[in-house]
């Protein structure tokens, strides 16, 4: 047995200045050869990223075995290639040559602490220190400190290289690692028998079939995942096509009904309505008076499979409790004074169509209870009748009241609220979608001018500013009435500020002047008032302002007051 308790001297001198003997750089061809085998240079960072990708994808145990086997194959191949070019006096010469080669390749600097080898029995024992392992450094960079050694490819390389040199199984195992916080990595190598009970586990890591099965399992899982993603992508593509067709239908419907919805908020409302329209779901449309709730309800009916059926509506706030009950559910002859014949309720009249309950928040508690039964059981009982009647109408309701607050106040049944509010669509007020005001104004001008037979074509900039700044508590309905009034009183082809309703024009003046200290704003407002007072006559307005007509004209152009 040969024993070297301290690091032996390299019997063959493979030093950095002899690197050219082993490495052939052919820059003109883009080739690098190491002992006749082509090699490539990869940065430690790139290898670190590869490690991270494999760990994250395959899991740490599968990645560990993969790098062990990769290193083993790399080391075994290097040993065979180097052996064919060098004349080793003993296998230990090959081991020492491998240590130098590893250092020259920039992988790690190895220091042999102890080596025992018996050529007759094949016994082998070696302890090595690794300085500045790139593999440990990269692992710490990506994952931080670890509880187990991580120089997997280096351990595999040492095992494969030693096995090729000695001609039988040699396995290395890392005892301490830089990634664990140690100053250096400590590695122990032994022959197969020297590992005792640990041998089978080592062989499984280096040679077992479990890695192949694991990779195959992962490959199948990835394949299934890709198939699932493809199915989802096809479904998303189909849904996108359906959504685009739905949007086109909604746009055509809105255009045909002359409904203006340019703002993103109203586009969202129309899309929600279009999505729920084909479904037999109860819908509650919430919004302030004049926002266009009835248009949304009619669109839901027109875009639904019930479009061929009747659209029946009732304003629940316009009838007394008794009359509303009779209108909704019908009555039989003699049920009350004046009931001279049987009458079908609106639930029956609607048939397979849509029943629109406007101002649902005003319904009396007794009628609320009957409504709840009609929605839950899909059946009604006429006033004064004994038998029930099955109904099939879809119910869509609308309100300008906060039903959730009404429930908390005890004036509206909570169970009815949840039954009606299966799908809630909130129509925003006009003040929250001011970008809809200009197109609405121009559309109302055109329609009003046609109706009253006047040649009004547009709105002046100051009038449009006033329209944009007003809060519109009556929403679109108030805007339409304001434009109709302005068209009626307009003196020319353009609506001016003075022709708008007083609450709109005065609000604009207050906004423009008020307590403002802006001289230009005050001057502009003063010129506007002068022009309005004298009916647009610039000469008279200039005299009242104590300025020349030229100065007035220049300032009118400056402030955008020229029609």
mmCIF file of N, CA and C in Angstrom, residues 504-551:
data_model
loop_
_atom_site.group_PDB
_atom_site.id
_atom_site.type_symbol
_atom_site.label_atom_id
_atom_site.label_comp_id
_atom_site.label_asym_id
_atom_site.label_seq_id
_atom_site.Cartn_x
_atom_site.Cartn_y
_atom_site.Cartn_z
ATOM 1 N N UNK A 504 -77.490 76.616 -15.916
ATOM 2 C CA UNK A 504 -76.243 76.179 -16.553
ATOM 3 C C UNK A 504 -75.335 77.369 -16.825
ATOM 4 N N UNK A 505 -75.885 78.420 -17.432
ATOM 5 C CA UNK A 505 -75.063 79.581 -17.792
ATOM 6 C C UNK A 505 -74.605 80.344 -16.555
ATOM 7 N N UNK A 506 -75.482 80.517 -15.549
ATOM 8 C CA UNK A 506 -75.083 81.224 -14.336
ATOM 9 C C UNK A 506 -74.031 80.451 -13.566
ATOM 10 N N UNK A 507 -74.166 79.137 -13.559
ATOM 11 C CA UNK A 507 -73.143 78.315 -12.891
ATOM 12 C C UNK A 507 -71.797 78.501 -13.566
ATOM 13 N N UNK A 508 -71.841 78.636 -14.913
ATOM 14 C CA UNK A 508 -70.597 78.845 -15.648
ATOM 15 C C UNK A 508 -69.990 80.192 -15.309
ATOM 16 N N UNK A 509 -70.841 81.236 -15.223
ATOM 17 C CA UNK A 509 -70.305 82.558 -14.878
ATOM 18 C C UNK A 509 -69.693 82.557 -13.486
ATOM 19 N N UNK A 510 -70.393 81.887 -12.554
ATOM 20 C CA UNK A 510 -69.858 81.821 -11.188
ATOM 21 C C UNK A 510 -68.519 81.092 -11.172
ATOM 22 N N UNK A 511 -68.454 80.035 -11.979
ATOM 23 C CA UNK A 511 -67.194 79.283 -12.029
ATOM 24 C C UNK A 511 -66.084 80.119 -12.647
ATOM 25 N N UNK A 512 -66.454 80.959 -13.653
ATOM 26 C CA UNK A 512 -65.444 81.743 -14.343
ATOM 27 C C UNK A 512 -64.987 82.955 -13.543
ATOM 28 N N UNK A 513 -65.897 83.479 -12.682
ATOM 29 C CA UNK A 513 -65.538 84.686 -11.929
ATOM 30 C C UNK A 513 -65.420 84.344 -10.462
ATOM 31 N N UNK A 514 -66.532 84.384 -9.740
ATOM 32 C CA UNK A 514 -66.531 84.046 -8.325
ATOM 33 C C UNK A 514 -65.546 84.906 -7.576
ATOM 34 N N UNK A 515 -64.738 84.290 -6.792
ATOM 35 C CA UNK A 515 -63.718 84.999 -6.024
ATOM 36 C C UNK A 515 -62.361 84.941 -6.702
ATOM 37 N N UNK A 516 -62.360 84.654 -8.009
ATOM 38 C CA UNK A 516 -61.097 84.506 -8.723
ATOM 39 C C UNK A 516 -60.328 85.829 -8.763
ATOM 40 N N UNK A 517 -59.017 85.719 -8.644
ATOM 41 C CA UNK A 517 -58.128 86.868 -8.765
ATOM 42 C C UNK A 517 -57.375 86.840 -10.093
ATOM 43 N N UNK A 518 -57.821 85.945 -10.996
ATOM 44 C CA UNK A 518 -57.191 85.820 -12.312
ATOM 45 C C UNK A 518 -57.712 86.943 -13.209
ATOM 46 N N UNK A 519 -56.858 87.927 -13.526
ATOM 47 C CA UNK A 519 -57.275 89.086 -14.310
ATOM 48 C C UNK A 519 -57.775 88.684 -15.686
ATOM 49 N N UNK A 520 -57.112 87.715 -16.308
ATOM 50 C CA UNK A 520 -57.526 87.300 -17.641
ATOM 51 C C UNK A 520 -58.909 86.655 -17.596
ATOM 52 N N UNK A 521 -59.156 85.839 -16.552
ATOM 53 C CA UNK A 521 -60.471 85.206 -16.421
ATOM 54 C C UNK A 521 -61.551 86.262 -16.204
ATOM 55 N N UNK A 522 -61.245 87.250 -15.372
ATOM 56 C CA UNK A 522 -62.208 88.318 -15.123
ATOM 57 C C UNK A 522 -62.463 89.132 -16.395
ATOM 58 N N UNK A 523 -61.407 89.420 -17.158
ATOM 59 C CA UNK A 523 -61.554 90.185 -18.396
ATOM 60 C C UNK A 523 -62.388 89.411 -19.405
ATOM 61 N N UNK A 524 -62.122 88.125 -19.518
ATOM 62 C CA UNK A 524 -62.889 87.295 -20.458
ATOM 63 C C UNK A 524 -64.366 87.286 -20.078
ATOM 64 N N UNK A 525 -64.666 87.103 -18.775
ATOM 65 C CA UNK A 525 -66.061 87.078 -18.329
ATOM 66 C C UNK A 525 -66.742 88.415 -18.575
ATOM 67 N N UNK A 526 -66.018 89.516 -18.365
ATOM 68 C CA UNK A 526 -66.590 90.852 -18.589
ATOM 69 C C UNK A 526 -66.934 91.051 -20.066
ATOM 70 N N UNK A 527 -66.030 90.636 -20.947
ATOM 71 C CA UNK A 527 -66.288 90.758 -22.393
ATOM 72 C C UNK A 527 -67.488 89.906 -22.788
ATOM 73 N N UNK A 528 -67.575 88.697 -22.215
ATOM 74 C CA UNK A 528 -68.718 87.831 -22.518
ATOM 75 C C UNK A 528 -70.031 88.495 -22.122
ATOM 76 N N UNK A 529 -70.073 89.085 -20.934
ATOM 77 C CA UNK A 529 -71.301 89.725 -20.471
ATOM 78 C C UNK A 529 -71.674 90.916 -21.370
ATOM 79 N N UNK A 530 -70.656 91.662 -21.788
ATOM 80 C CA UNK A 530 -70.927 92.809 -22.661
ATOM 81 C C UNK A 530 -71.501 92.353 -23.995
ATOM 82 N N UNK A 531 -70.932 91.319 -24.555
ATOM 83 C CA UNK A 531 -71.425 90.817 -25.838
ATOM 84 C C UNK A 531 -72.839 90.279 -25.703
ATOM 85 N N UNK A 532 -73.109 89.577 -24.600
ATOM 86 C CA UNK A 532 -74.446 89.059 -24.385
ATOM 87 C C UNK A 532 -75.458 90.208 -24.214
ATOM 88 N N UNK A 533 -75.079 91.242 -23.480
ATOM 89 C CA UNK A 533 -75.992 92.360 -23.220
ATOM 90 C C UNK A 533 -76.391 93.059 -24.508
ATOM 91 N N UNK A 534 -75.442 93.185 -25.445
ATOM 92 C CA UNK A 534 -75.727 93.910 -26.684
ATOM 93 C C UNK A 534 -75.942 92.974 -27.869
ATOM 94 N N UNK A 535 -76.321 91.747 -27.571
ATOM 95 C CA UNK A 535 -76.703 90.819 -28.641
ATOM 96 C C UNK A 535 -75.596 90.527 -29.618
ATOM 97 N N UNK A 536 -74.343 90.583 -29.178
ATOM 98 C CA UNK A 536 -73.218 90.293 -30.046
ATOM 99 C C UNK A 536 -72.734 91.472 -30.855
ATOM 100 N N UNK A 537 -73.311 92.659 -30.654
ATOM 101 C CA UNK A 537 -72.892 93.857 -31.391
ATOM 102 C C UNK A 537 -71.561 94.345 -30.817
ATOM 103 N N UNK A 538 -70.502 94.214 -31.602
ATOM 104 C CA UNK A 538 -69.159 94.523 -31.094
ATOM 105 C C UNK A 538 -68.961 96.030 -30.866
ATOM 106 N N UNK A 539 -69.577 96.858 -31.716
ATOM 107 C CA UNK A 539 -69.386 98.314 -31.552
ATOM 108 C C UNK A 539 -69.970 98.787 -30.227
ATOM 109 N N UNK A 540 -71.199 98.357 -29.934
ATOM 110 C CA UNK A 540 -71.834 98.769 -28.683
ATOM 111 C C UNK A 540 -71.125 98.166 -27.473
ATOM 112 N N UNK A 541 -70.697 96.915 -27.609
ATOM 113 C CA UNK A 541 -69.986 96.277 -26.493
ATOM 114 C C UNK A 541 -68.664 96.979 -26.234
ATOM 115 N N UNK A 542 -67.960 97.401 -27.304
ATOM 116 C CA UNK A 542 -66.683 98.093 -27.139
ATOM 117 C C UNK A 542 -66.890 99.445 -26.469
ATOM 118 N N UNK A 543 -67.964 100.154 -26.851
ATOM 119 C CA UNK A 543 -68.236 101.436 -26.213
ATOM 120 C C UNK A 543 -68.507 101.270 -24.728
ATOM 121 N N UNK A 544 -69.292 100.229 -24.375
ATOM 122 C CA UNK A 544 -69.601 99.992 -22.961
ATOM 123 C C UNK A 544 -68.342 99.619 -22.182
ATOM 124 N N UNK A 545 -67.411 98.920 -22.848
ATOM 125 C CA UNK A 545 -66.167 98.500 -22.179
ATOM 126 C C UNK A 545 -65.095 99.570 -22.214
ATOM 127 N N UNK A 546 -65.386 100.694 -22.930
ATOM 128 C CA UNK A 546 -64.437 101.799 -23.035
ATOM 129 C C UNK A 546 -63.140 101.378 -23.735
ATOM 130 N N UNK A 547 -63.288 100.529 -24.775
ATOM 131 C CA UNK A 547 -62.142 100.124 -25.593
ATOM 132 C C UNK A 547 -62.555 100.218 -27.051
ATOM 133 N N UNK A 548 -61.566 100.183 -27.954
ATOM 134 C CA UNK A 548 -61.878 100.255 -29.381
ATOM 135 C C UNK A 548 -62.401 98.912 -29.871
ATOM 136 N N UNK A 549 -63.088 98.957 -31.019
ATOM 137 C CA UNK A 549 -63.589 97.705 -31.601
ATOM 138 C C UNK A 549 -62.442 96.799 -32.033
ATOM 139 N N UNK A 550 -61.302 97.410 -32.442
ATOM 140 C CA UNK A 550 -60.125 96.601 -32.822
ATOM 141 C C UNK A 550 -59.592 95.853 -31.609
ATOM 142 N N UNK A 551 -59.502 96.569 -30.488
ATOM 143 C CA UNK A 551 -59.015 95.913 -29.255
ATOM 144 C C UNK A 551 -59.981 94.811 -28.823
#
